mmCIF file of C-alpha atoms in Angstrom:
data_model
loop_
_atom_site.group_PDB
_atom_site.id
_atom_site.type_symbol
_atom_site.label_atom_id
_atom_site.label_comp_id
_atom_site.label_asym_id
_atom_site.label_seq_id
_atom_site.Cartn_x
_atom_site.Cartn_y
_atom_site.Cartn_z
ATOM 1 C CA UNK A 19 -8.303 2.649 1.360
ATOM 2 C CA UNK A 20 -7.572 3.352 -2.632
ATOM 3 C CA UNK A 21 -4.088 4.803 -1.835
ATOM 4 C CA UNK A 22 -3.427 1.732 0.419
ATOM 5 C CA UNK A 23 -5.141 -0.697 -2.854
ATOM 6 C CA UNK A 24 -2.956 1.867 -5.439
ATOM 7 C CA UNK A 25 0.561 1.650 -3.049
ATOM 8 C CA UNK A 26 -0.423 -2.486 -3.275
ATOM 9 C CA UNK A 27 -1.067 -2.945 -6.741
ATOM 10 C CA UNK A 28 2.234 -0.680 -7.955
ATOM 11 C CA UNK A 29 4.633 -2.992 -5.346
ATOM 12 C CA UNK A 30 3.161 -6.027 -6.972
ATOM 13 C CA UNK A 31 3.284 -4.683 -10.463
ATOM 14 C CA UNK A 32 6.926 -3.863 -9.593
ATOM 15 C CA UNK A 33 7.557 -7.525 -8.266
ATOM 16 C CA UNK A 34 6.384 -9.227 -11.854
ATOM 17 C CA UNK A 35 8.215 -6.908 -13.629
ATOM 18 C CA UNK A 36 11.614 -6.298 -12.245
ATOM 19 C CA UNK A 37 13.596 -4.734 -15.221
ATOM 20 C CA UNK A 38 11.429 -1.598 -15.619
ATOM 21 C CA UNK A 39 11.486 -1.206 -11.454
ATOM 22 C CA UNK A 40 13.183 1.961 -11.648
ATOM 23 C CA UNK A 41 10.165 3.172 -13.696
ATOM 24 C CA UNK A 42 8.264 6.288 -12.308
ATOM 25 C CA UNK A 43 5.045 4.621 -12.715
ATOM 26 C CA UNK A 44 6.180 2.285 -10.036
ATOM 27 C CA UNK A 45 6.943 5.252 -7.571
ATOM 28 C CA UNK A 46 5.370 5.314 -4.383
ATOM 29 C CA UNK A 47 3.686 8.565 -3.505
ATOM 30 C CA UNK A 48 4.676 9.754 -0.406
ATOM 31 C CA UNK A 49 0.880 8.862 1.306
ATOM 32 C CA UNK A 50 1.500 5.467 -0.270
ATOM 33 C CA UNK A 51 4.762 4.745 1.722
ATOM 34 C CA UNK A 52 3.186 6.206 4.870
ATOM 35 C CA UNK A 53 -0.199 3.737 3.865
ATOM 36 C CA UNK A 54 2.400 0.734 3.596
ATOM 37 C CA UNK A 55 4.412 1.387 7.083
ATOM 38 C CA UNK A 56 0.849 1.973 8.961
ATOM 39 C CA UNK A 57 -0.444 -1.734 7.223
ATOM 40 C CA UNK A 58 2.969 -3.250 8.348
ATOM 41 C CA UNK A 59 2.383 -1.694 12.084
ATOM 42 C CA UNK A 60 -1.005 -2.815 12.311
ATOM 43 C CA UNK A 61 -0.007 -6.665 11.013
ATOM 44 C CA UNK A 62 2.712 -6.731 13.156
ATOM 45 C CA UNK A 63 1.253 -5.099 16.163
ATOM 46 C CA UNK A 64 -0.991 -8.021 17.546
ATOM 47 C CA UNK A 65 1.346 -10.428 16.922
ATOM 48 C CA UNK A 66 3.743 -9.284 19.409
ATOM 49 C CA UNK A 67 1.441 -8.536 21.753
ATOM 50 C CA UNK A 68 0.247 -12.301 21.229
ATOM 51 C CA UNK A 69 3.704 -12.841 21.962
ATOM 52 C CA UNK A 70 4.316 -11.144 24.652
ATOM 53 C CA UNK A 71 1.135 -12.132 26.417
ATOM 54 C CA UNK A 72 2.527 -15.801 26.018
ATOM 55 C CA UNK A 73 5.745 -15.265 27.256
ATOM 56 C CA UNK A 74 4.349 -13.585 30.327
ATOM 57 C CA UNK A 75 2.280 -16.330 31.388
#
């Protein structure tokens, strides 16, 4: 959970300030991209299948 609330806090840090983006301390570590991607799957995940499961019937 803190590298998912670190890889969080750095991509909104990097939102509000836009001109220093490029900015190593707004980096992703590698376990913070790989955090992000498994969040994204798991959000995404059971709305498909919601989808799917509607189309179906």
């Amino acid at each position: 959970m803190p590298i998912l609330r670190s890889a969080l806090k750095k991509k909104n840090m990097a939102k509000h300030d836009k001109n220093t983006y490029q900015n190593s301390d707004y980096r992703l570590t590698k376990k913070e991209q790989e955090s992000l991607s498994i969040m994204r799957i798991l959000l995404v995940l059971p709305i498909l299948l919601m989808l799917i499961l509607y189309v179906a019937n």
